[in-house]
Every structure is written in C-alpha cells, then in structure tokens.
Coordinates of C-alpha atoms in Angstrom, one line a residue:
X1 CA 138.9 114.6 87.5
X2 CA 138.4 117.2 89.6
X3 CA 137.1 120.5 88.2
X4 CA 138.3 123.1 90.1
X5 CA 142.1 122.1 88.6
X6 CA 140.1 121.9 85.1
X7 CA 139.5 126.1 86.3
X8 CA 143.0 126.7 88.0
X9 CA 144.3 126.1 84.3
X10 CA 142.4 129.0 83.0
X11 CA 142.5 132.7 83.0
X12 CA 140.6 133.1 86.1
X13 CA 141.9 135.3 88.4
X14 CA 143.7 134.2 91.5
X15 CA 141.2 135.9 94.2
X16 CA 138.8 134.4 92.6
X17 CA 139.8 131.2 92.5
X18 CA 140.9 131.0 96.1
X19 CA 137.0 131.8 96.8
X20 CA 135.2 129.1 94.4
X21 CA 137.9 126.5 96.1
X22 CA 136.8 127.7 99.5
X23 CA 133.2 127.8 98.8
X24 CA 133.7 124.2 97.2
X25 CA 135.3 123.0 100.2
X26 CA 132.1 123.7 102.4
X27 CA 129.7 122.3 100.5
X28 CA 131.5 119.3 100.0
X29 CA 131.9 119.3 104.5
X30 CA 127.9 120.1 104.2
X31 CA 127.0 117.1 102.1
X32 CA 129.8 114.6 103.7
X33 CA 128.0 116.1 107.1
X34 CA 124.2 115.3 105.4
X35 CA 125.9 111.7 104.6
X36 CA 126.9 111.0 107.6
X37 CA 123.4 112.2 109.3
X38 CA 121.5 110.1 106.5
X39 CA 123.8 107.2 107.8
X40 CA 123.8 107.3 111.2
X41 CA 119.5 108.1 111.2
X42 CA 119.2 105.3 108.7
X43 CA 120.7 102.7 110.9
X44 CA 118.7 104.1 113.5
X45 CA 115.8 103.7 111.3
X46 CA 116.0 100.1 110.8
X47 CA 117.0 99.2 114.6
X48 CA 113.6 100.6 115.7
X49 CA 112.1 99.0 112.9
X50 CA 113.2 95.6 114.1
X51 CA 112.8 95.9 117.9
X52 CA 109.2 97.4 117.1
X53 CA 108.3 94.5 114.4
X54 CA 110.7 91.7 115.4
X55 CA 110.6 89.2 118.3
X56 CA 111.5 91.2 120.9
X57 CA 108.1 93.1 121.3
X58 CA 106.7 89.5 122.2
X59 CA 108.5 89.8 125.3
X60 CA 105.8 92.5 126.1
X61 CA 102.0 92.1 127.1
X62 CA 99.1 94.0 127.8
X63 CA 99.5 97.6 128.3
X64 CA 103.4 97.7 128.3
X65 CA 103.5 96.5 124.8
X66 CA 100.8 99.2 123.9
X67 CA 102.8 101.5 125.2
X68 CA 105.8 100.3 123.6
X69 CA 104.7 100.0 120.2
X70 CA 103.0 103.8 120.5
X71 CA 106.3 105.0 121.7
X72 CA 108.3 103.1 119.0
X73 CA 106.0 104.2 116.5
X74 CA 106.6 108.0 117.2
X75 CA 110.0 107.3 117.1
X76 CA 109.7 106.2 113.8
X77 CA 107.7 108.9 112.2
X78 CA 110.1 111.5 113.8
X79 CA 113.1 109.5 112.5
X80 CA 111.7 109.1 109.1
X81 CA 110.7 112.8 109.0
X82 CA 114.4 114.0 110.2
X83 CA 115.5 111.7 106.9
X84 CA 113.2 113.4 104.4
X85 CA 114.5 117.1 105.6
X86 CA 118.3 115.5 105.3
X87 CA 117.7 114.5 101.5
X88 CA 119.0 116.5 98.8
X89 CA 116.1 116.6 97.1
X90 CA 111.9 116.0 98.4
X91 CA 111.7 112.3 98.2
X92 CA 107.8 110.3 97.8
X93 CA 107.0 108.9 100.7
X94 CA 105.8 105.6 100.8
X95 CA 102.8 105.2 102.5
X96 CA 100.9 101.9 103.1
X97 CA 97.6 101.8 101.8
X98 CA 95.7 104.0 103.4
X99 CA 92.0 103.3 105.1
X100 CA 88.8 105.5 103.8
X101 CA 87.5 108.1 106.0
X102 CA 84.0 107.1 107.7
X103 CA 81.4 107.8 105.6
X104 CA 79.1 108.9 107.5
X105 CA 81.4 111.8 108.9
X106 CA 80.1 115.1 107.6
X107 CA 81.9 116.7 104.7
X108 CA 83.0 120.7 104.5
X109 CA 84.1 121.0 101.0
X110 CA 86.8 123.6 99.9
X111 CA 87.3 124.5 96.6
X112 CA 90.3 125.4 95.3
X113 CA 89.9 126.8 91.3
X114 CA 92.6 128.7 89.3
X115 CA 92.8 132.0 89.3
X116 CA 91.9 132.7 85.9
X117 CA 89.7 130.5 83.8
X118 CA 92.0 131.6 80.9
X119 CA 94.9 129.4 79.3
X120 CA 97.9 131.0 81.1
X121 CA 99.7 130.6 77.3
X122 CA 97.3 131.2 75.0
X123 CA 94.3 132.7 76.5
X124 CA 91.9 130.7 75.9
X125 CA 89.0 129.6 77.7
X126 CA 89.7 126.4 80.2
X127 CA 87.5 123.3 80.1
X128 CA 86.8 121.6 83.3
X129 CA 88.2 117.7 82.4
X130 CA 88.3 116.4 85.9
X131 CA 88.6 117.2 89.5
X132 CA 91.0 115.3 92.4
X133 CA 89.5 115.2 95.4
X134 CA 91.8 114.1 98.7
X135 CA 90.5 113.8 102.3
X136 CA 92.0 115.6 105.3
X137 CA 90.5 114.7 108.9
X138 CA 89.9 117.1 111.3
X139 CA 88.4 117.6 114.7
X140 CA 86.9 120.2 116.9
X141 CA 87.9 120.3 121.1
X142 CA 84.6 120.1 123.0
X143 CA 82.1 122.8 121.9
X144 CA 79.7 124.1 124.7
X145 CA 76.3 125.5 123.9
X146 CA 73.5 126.5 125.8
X147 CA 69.9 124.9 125.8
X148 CA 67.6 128.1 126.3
X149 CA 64.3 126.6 127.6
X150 CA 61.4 129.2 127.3
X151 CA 57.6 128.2 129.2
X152 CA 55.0 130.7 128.3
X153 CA 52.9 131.1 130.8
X154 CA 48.9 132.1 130.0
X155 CA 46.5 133.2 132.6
X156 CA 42.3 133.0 132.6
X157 CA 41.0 136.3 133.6
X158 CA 38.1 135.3 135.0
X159 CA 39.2 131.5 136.5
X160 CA 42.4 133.6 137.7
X161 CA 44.8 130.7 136.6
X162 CA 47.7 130.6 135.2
X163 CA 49.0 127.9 132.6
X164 CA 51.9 127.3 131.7
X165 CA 54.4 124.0 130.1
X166 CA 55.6 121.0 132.8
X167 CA 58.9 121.5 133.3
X168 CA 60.3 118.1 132.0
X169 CA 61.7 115.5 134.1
X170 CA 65.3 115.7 134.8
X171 CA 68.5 113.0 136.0
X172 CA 68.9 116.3 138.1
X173 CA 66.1 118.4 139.0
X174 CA 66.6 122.5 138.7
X175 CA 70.3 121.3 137.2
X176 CA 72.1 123.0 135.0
X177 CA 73.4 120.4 133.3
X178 CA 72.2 118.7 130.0
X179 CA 71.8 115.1 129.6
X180 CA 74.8 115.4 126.5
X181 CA 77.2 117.6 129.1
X182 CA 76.7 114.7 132.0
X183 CA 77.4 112.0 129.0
X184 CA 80.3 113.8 127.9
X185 CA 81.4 114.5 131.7
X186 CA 81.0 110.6 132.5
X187 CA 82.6 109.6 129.5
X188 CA 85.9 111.4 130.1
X189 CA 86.0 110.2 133.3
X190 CA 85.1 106.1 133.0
X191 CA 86.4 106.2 129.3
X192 CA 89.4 108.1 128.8
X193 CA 89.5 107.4 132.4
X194 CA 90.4 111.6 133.0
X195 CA 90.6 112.8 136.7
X196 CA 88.0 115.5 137.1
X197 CA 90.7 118.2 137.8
X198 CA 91.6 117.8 133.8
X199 CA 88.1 118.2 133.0
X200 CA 87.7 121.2 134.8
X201 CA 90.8 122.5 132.6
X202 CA 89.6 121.3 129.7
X203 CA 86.1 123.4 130.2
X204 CA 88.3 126.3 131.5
X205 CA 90.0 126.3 128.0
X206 CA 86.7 127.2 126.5
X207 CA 85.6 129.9 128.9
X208 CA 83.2 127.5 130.9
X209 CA 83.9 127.2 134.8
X210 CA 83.2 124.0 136.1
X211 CA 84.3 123.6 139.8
X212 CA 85.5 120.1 140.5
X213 CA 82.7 119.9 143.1
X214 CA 79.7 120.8 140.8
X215 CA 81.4 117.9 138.3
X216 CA 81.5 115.7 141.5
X217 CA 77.9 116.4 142.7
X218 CA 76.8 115.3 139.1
X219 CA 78.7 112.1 138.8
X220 CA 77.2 110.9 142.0
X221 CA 74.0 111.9 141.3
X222 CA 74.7 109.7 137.4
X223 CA 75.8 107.1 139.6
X224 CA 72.9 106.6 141.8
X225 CA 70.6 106.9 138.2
X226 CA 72.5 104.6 136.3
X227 CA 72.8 101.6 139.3
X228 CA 69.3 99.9 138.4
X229 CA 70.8 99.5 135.0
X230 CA 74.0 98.7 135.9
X231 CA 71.7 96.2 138.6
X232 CA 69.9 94.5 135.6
X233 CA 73.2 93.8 133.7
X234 CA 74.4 92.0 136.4
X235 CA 70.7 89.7 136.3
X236 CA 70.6 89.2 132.8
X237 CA 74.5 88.0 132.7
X238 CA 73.8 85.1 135.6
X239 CA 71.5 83.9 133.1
X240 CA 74.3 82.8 130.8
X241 CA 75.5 79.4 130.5
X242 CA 78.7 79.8 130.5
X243 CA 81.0 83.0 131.9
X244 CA 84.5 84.6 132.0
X245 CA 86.2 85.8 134.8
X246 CA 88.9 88.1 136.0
X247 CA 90.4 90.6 138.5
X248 CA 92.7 93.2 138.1
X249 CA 93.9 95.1 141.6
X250 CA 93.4 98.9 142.1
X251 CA 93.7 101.4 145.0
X252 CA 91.6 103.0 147.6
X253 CA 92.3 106.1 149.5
X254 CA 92.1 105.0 153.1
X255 CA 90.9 108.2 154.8
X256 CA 91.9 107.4 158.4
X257 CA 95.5 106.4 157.5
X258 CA 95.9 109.1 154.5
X259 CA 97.9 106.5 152.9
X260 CA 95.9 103.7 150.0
X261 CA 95.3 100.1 150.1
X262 CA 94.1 97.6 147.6
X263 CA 91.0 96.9 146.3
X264 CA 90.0 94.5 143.5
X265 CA 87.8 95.1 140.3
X266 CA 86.0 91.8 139.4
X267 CA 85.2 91.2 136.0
X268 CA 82.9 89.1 134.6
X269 CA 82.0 88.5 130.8
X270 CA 79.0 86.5 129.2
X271 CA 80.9 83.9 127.1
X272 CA 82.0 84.2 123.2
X273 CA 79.9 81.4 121.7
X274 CA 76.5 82.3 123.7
X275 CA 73.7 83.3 122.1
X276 CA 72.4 86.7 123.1
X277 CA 74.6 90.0 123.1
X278 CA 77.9 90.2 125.0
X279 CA 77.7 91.4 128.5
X280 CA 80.7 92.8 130.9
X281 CA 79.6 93.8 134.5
X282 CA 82.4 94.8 136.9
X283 CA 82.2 94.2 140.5
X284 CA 84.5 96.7 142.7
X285 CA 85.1 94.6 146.1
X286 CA 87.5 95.5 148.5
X287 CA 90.1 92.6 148.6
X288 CA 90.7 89.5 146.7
X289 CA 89.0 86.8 148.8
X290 CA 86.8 84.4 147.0
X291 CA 83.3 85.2 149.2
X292 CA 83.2 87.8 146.6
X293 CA 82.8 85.6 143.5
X294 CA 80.8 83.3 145.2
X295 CA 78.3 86.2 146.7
X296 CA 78.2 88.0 142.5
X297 CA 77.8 84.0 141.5
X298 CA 75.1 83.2 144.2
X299 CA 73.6 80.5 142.7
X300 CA 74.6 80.1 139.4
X301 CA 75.1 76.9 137.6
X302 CA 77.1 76.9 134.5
X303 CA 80.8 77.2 133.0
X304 CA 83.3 79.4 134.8
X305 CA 86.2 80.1 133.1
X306 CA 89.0 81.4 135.1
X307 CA 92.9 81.6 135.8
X308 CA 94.4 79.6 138.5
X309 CA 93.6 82.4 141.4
X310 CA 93.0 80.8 144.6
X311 CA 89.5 82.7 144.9
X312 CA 87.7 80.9 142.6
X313 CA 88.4 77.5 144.2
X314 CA 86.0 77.1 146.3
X315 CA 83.1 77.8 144.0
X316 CA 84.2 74.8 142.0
X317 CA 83.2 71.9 145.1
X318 CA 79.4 73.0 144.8
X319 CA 78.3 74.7 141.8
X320 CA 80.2 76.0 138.5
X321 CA 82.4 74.0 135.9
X322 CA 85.7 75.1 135.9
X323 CA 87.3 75.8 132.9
X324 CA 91.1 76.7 133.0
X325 CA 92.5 79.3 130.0
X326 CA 94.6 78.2 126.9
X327 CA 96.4 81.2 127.4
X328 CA 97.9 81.1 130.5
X329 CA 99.4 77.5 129.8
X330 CA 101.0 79.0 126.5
X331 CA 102.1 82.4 128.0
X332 CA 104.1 80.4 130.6
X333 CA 105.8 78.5 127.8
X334 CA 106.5 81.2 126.1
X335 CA 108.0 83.0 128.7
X336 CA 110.5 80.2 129.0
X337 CA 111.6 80.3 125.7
X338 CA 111.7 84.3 125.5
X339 CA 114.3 83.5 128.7
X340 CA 116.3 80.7 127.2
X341 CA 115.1 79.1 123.8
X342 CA 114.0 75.6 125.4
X343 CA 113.3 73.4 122.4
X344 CA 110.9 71.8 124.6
X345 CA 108.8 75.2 125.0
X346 CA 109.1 75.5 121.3
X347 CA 107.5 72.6 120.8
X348 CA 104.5 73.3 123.2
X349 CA 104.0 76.4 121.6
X350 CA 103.9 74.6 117.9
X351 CA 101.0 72.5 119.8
X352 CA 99.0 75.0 121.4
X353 CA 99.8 77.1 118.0
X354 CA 97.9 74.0 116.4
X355 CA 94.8 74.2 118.7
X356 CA 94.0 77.5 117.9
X357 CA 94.5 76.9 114.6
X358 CA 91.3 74.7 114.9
X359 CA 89.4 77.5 116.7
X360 CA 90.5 79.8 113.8
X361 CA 88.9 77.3 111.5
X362 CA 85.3 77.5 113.7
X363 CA 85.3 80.8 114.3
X364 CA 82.1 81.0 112.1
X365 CA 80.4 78.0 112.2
X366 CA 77.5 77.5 114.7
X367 CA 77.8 75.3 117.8
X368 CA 76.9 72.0 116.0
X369 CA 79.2 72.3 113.8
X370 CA 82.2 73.4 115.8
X371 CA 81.2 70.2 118.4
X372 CA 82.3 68.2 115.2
X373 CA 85.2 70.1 114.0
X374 CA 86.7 70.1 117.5
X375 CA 85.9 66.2 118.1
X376 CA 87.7 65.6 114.6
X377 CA 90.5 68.0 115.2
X378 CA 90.9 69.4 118.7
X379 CA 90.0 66.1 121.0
X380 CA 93.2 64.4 119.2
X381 CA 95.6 67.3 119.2
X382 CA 94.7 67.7 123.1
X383 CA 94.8 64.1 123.7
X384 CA 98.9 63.8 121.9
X385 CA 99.3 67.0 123.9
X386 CA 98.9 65.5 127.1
X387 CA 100.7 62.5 126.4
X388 CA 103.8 64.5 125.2
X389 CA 103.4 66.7 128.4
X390 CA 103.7 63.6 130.5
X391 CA 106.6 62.2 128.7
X392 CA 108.5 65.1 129.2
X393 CA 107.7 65.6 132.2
X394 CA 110.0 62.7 133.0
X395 CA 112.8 64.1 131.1
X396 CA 113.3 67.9 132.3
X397 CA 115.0 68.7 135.5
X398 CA 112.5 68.9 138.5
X399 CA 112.3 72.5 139.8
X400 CA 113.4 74.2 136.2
X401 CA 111.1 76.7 134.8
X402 CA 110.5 74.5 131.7
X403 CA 109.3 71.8 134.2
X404 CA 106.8 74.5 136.1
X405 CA 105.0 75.4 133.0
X406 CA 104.3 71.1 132.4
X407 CA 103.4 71.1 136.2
X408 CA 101.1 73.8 135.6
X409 CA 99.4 72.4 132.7
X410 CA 99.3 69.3 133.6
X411 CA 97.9 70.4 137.1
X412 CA 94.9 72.3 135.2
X413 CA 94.6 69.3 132.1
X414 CA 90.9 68.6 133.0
X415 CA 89.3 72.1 133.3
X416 CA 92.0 72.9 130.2
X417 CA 90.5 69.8 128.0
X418 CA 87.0 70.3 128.9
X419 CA 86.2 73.4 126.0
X420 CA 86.8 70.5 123.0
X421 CA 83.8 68.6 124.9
X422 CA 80.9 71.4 123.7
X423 CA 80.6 73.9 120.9
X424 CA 79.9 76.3 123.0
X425 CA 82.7 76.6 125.2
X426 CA 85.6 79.1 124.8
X427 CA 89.7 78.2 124.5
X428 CA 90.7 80.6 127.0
X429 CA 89.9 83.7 128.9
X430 CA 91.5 86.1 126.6
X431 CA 88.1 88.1 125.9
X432 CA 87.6 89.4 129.7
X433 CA 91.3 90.1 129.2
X434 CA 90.6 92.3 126.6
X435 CA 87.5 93.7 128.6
X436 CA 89.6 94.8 131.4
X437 CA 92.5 96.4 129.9
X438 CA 91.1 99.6 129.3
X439 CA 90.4 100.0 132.8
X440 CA 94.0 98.5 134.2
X441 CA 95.3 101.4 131.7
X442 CA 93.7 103.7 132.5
X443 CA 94.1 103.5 136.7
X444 CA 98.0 105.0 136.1
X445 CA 95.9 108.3 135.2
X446 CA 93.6 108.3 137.7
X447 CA 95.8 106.5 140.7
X448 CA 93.4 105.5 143.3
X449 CA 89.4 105.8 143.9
X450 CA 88.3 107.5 146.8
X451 CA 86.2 105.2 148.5
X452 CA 84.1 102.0 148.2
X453 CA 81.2 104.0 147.2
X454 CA 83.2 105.7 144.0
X455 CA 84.6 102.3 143.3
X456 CA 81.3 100.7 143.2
X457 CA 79.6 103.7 140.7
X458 CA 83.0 103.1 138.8
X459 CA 82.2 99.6 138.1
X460 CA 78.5 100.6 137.4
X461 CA 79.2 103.0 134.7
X462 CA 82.3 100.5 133.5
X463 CA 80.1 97.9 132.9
X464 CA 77.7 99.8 130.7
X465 CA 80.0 101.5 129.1
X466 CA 82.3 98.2 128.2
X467 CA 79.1 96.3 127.4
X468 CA 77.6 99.4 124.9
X469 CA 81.5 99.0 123.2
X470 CA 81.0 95.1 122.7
X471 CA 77.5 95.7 121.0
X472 CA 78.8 98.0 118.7
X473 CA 77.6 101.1 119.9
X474 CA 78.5 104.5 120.6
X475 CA 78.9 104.7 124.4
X476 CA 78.6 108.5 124.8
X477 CA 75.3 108.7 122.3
X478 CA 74.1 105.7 123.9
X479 CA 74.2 107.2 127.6
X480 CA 72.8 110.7 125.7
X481 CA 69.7 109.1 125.2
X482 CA 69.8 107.0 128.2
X483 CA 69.9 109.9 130.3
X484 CA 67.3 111.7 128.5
X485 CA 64.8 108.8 128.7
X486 CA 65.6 107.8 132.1
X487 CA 63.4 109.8 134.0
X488 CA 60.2 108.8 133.3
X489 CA 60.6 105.3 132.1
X490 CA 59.0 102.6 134.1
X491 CA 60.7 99.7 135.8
X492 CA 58.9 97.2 133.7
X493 CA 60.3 99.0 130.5
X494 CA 64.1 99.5 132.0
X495 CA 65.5 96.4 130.0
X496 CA 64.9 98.7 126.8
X497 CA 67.5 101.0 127.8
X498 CA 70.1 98.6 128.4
X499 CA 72.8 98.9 126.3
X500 CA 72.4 95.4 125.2
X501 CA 70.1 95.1 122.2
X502 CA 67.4 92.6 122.3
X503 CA 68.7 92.0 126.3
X504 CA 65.1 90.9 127.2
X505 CA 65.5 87.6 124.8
X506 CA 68.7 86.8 125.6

C-alpha cells in the first residue's frame, strides 16, 4: 500500500501534502536513477571481468597482453569504485587475500590513542587489552643529497710539505657525480628504459638541474667502465653447454638521412638446467644476418636453441646442436584454433599440454633423474605425437593454416625431439623470451638509439642488469657498489664484481 494515500486520509493540510508527494516523487526518480546506474555498471562489471579472465585474453602475447590486462584491470577498479559510491549504503569490499609487506622495509610507526584515557561513560580509567596494527605502503620520489668531502691538509714547517688525504679513485675523475646518482641515472635509463629528457624533469622537480648533456657525458663515460664486465659476461656464457637464443628488431637514427633504420638486439641466455648462475648478454648488431651469431658464437660447441630464423642456419652445418622451441609449434596451433576452433588444433594442444606436463613434474629433480622421467614419459608422448602429426597430415587440406602448423612441426621434429634425449636440455625457448621482453617494451618509450655506439653500451648495461635480475639481486645496489669498487680493482679480480655470484666456478 502506498503510504502517502495512508497520509492523504488524514488531517494533514493540503500544501503540505502536495510537498511530501513531490518530495516523494524525487527520491523515488533518484533511487530508480541509482538502479539503473547499479545495473548498467554491474553488467559492465562482469563483461570486463570475462574478457580480462576468459579466453579471449589468450588471443594476446607478450607485451600486448600486459598491456591489456593492466588497462583492463584499471578499468575494473574504477568500475567497482563508481559501484560502491552508487550503493545506498558503504558496502565491505571483498578483497582477495592480501600479500605481507616486505619485511625488511623500514617501519615509521604512528600511534593513534584516544583522546582521554578515561571511560567516555563512566570515567574510569581505560586498560590497554590489545592493539590492531594495519600496514599502509608508501614511497618517497628520488631524494638528492650531497656527499661533502672534506681533506685536511697539514704542513711541516721545517720540511715545508704539505700533507694531505688521496683524493679517492673515481668512474669519473673531478665529477660531480656519486657512484649511487650514476646507478640511479643508468637505471632509469636501461631499466625503466626512461629517455634522458624525463630524467632531467624528474631532477628538475626536486630543484636539481641536470642538463641532458651532463647526463649524456656520464652514461658514456658508465659505458666505457662497465664494457670489460659486460666483456667477461659474454666469456663466461660461451662456456655453457647448452644456450638460448633470440632477436628482437629496434631502430637507429641514421644521421645522414635524418630518417631510422633497423637494427637487431641479439639475445643470448645460458640454459635453464645448467649448473652455474644464469647469464643474459645482449649483442646490438646492425641487421639481422647470421655472420652475427656465428661471429658472438665463434667457436662454440654445444646446444643452440632457437626459432626457425634463417640466421641461425648456417651455424648448424659446422658447429652447434640445434634445438627447435616447444613453444613456437604450440603457439601456431593455437593461433589456429583462436581463428577457427579446429578440433585437430585442439588436439595438438592436449599433446603438447601433456609434454609440459612432464616438465612440470621434473622441474625439481636433478638431471639424472629428469633423463629418466623424460625417457619414461616424454620419449613416448613425442614419439605418438609424431605419428599422429603424420597421420593427419594426410587428412587436412594442403595449404590450410591447420596444415602449416603440422608442416612446421614436422619440418623442425628432430631439433624439436632432441630435449627428451638429455636431462639437461630445455622444452623451448620461452626463458630468453622472457629475458627480452623488458627491453622490446620498453623501446616504445625510448623509440630509436642514436647510433651503433649507444646501441652497443645499451646491450652492455642490459646484459648486466638482466643477468643481476636473474640472480636475484638488486640491480641498482648491485651497480652502487660496482661502481664504487671499480676503480681500483684489478683485472685478475674483475670476475668478483660480476653480477653472477660464484661466476668464476661456473
């Protein structure tokens, strides 16, 4: 029943009346208004939920679907938040469970007590029963400082000599800058791959000039310190048995023609099941051809595994084993079935799915004993693989994209097999993939390098940087005390600064 005829059958006085209905009217338009909002953003809600959870964001790789899911994922917090200001009432949240805060992060406490340590009621004196402690995370911009170095200097009056300190050695002699400002500098640079334009802005906002050219001037000078290192990396990774391989494409500034032109970053990884700590060395060369893999590989004897780029090719008739990547085979399947639902793609995947299932099973066991879990398991599955693949083959319409991906595999089957002959040899290329990635990110900020010279320091600094990340350390500390040290270490001792620990036994 509807209360407003409940009060037209009283007393009340007309006026009145006509202004309770009116103001009844409105807020019965407001919350048929919030319903609708709540509708229509709750629908929302669950469409971006299921494009950013459901099958479609397979359709994505690399950085697209990073990008994707970080854009999906804002979307979703703003969408959420717009639904808790439409509710009636403050709603609880529900939040997944919740990671603890490093540690080792340093703690500012703020206390919060009452303002009275009396009983608001009674007046009595309050006990302490308890306290509830919750975690916020915070962060500071960069904070510059000064380093005031003071030399007192002492003179003998009657040798009339003066004494004083050593100045100590320096990456940059008379510079002004610190070892932890040219970390910080190179860091932003190579690994949140910042032009130096936006580091100059971002010192500006502190009240710190820092003229692109002075920034320049001390990455080259970095550069030139860091090469040795960057030198021995490459050394100590062509003594690895077996290796990873990849390229991703970048551009250089071509001066005479004002216009860019492509360049290639080489990457090469030390491989997952070696003993020793992972190594990355990147190799900036100005095209694609294979003389470059074969000039960084001079030599070498071991286990190459690659994709199916031309460039490679010639390195297999004299010197490393190819092996071909897991991967590649599957993404092509998948992309078929993404683009039509082949059953026949469906079923390769449920194979391949079944191989790495075995990998997921040796994923901790030593080399012995993933030999004989991959010559129980893997050396049958491979071996039905293949004689499925060449079945099929004879069934799928020459030319189709289904029958492209069987070519392919097929085509590759021996370097693709060869992994489930050793314990030591990966499934695919994926982790010089994930090496990379940063780095083909990160060129959309920074567009182009501006000669083979920057190109090569780049893929100096990269590698160190990539290979301090895979050993679990802090990159910027790390090149901190690098820097520091660097000076007035001896060759013999430079395998000590490597950001590899225990690189000399490896």
């Amino acid at each position: 029943m509807n209360p407003l005829d409940d009060l037209a059958r009283t007393d009340i006085d007309p006026a009145l009346l006509a202004q309770v209905q009116a103001l009844f009217a409105q807020q019965q338009a407001r919350l048929a208004e919030k319903d609708f909002k709540i509708t229509t953003l709750t629908h929302e809600l669950a469409y971006y939920r299921r494009i950013r959870f459901g099958k479609a964001s397979e359709a994505l790789v690399g950085e697209q679907r990073l990008l994707f899911e970080e854009t999906v994922d804002m979307d979703l917090a703003a969408i959420e938040e717009e639904l808790e200001g439409q509710a009636p009432a403050k709603r609880q949240r529900q939040r997944a469970g919740r990671q603890p805060l490093p540690p080792e992060l340093p703690r500012i406490e703020h206390r919060h007590e009452p303002a009275s340590c009396q009983c608001g009621r009674c007046g009595a004196d309050l006990v302490k029963i308890g306290e509830d402690v919750s975690e916020q995370l915070d962060v500071e911009p960069a904070s510059f400082f000064v380093h005031r170095h003071i030399r007192p200097q002492y003179a003998c009056r009657p040798c009339e000599t003066v004494t004083a300190a050593p100045i100590p050695a320096a990456i940059i002699d008379g510079g002004m800058a610190a070892v932890g400002l040219l970390a910080w500098i190179a860091a932003c640079k190579y690994l949140d791959h910042l032009p130096l334009y936006r580091i100059e802005q971002i010192a500006a906002r502190q009240g710190v000039p820092l003229a692109r050219s002075t920034l320049a001037e001390w990455i080259g000078r970095v550069g030139v310190a860091l090469q040795p290192l960057a030198d021995r990396l490459a050394e100590l990774l062509r003594q690895q048995a077996c290796l990873h391989a990849d390229e991703t494409p970048v551009r250089q500034l071509d001066p005479g023609s004002g216009k860019t032109r492509h360049a290639y970053l080489w990457a090469y990884r030390s491989g997952v099941h070696d003993a020793g700590p992972p190594i990355v060395v990147f190799d900036y060369q100005t095209s694609r051809a294979g003389a470059h893999a074969r000039a960084f590989l001079h030599g070498w004897r071991g286990h190459l595994m690659v994709d199916d780029c031309v460039g490679y090719k010639a390195l297999f008739t004299d010197g490393p084993t190819e092996l071909a990547c897991l991967a590649h085979i599957r993404r092509k399947f998948f992309d078929v079935h993404a683009a039509s639902g082949s059953p026949v793609a469906e079923e390769a995947l449920r194979r391949i799915a079944a191989l790495y299932a075995i990998e997921q099973q040796g994923a901790g066991l030593d080399r012995p004993q993933r030999l004989a879990l991959r010559q129980r398991q893997a050396v049958p599955a491979l071996g039905e693989l293949h004689a499925w693949l060449l079945a099929t083959q004879r069934n799928v319409a020459a030319g189709s994209s289904t029958a492209k991906a069987i070519d392919h595999a097929l085509k590759r089957w021996p370097a693709l097999a060869r992994y489930a002959e050793s314990g030591s040899l990966p499934i695919d290329n994926n982790p010089v993939e994930n090496a990379i990635r940063p780095i083909a990110i990160g060129k959309k900020n920074w567009l182009f390098t501006g000669s083979e010279r920057a190109g090569r320091r780049a893929a100096a600094i990269q590698s160190l940087f990539a290979t301090a990340k895979l050993n679990g350390l802090d990159p910027l500390r790390w090149l901190s005390s690098v820097l520091e040290r660097l000076p007035t270490y001896p060759n013999s001792q430079l395998d000590t600064l490597l950001p590899c620990p225990n690189s000399t036994q490896s």
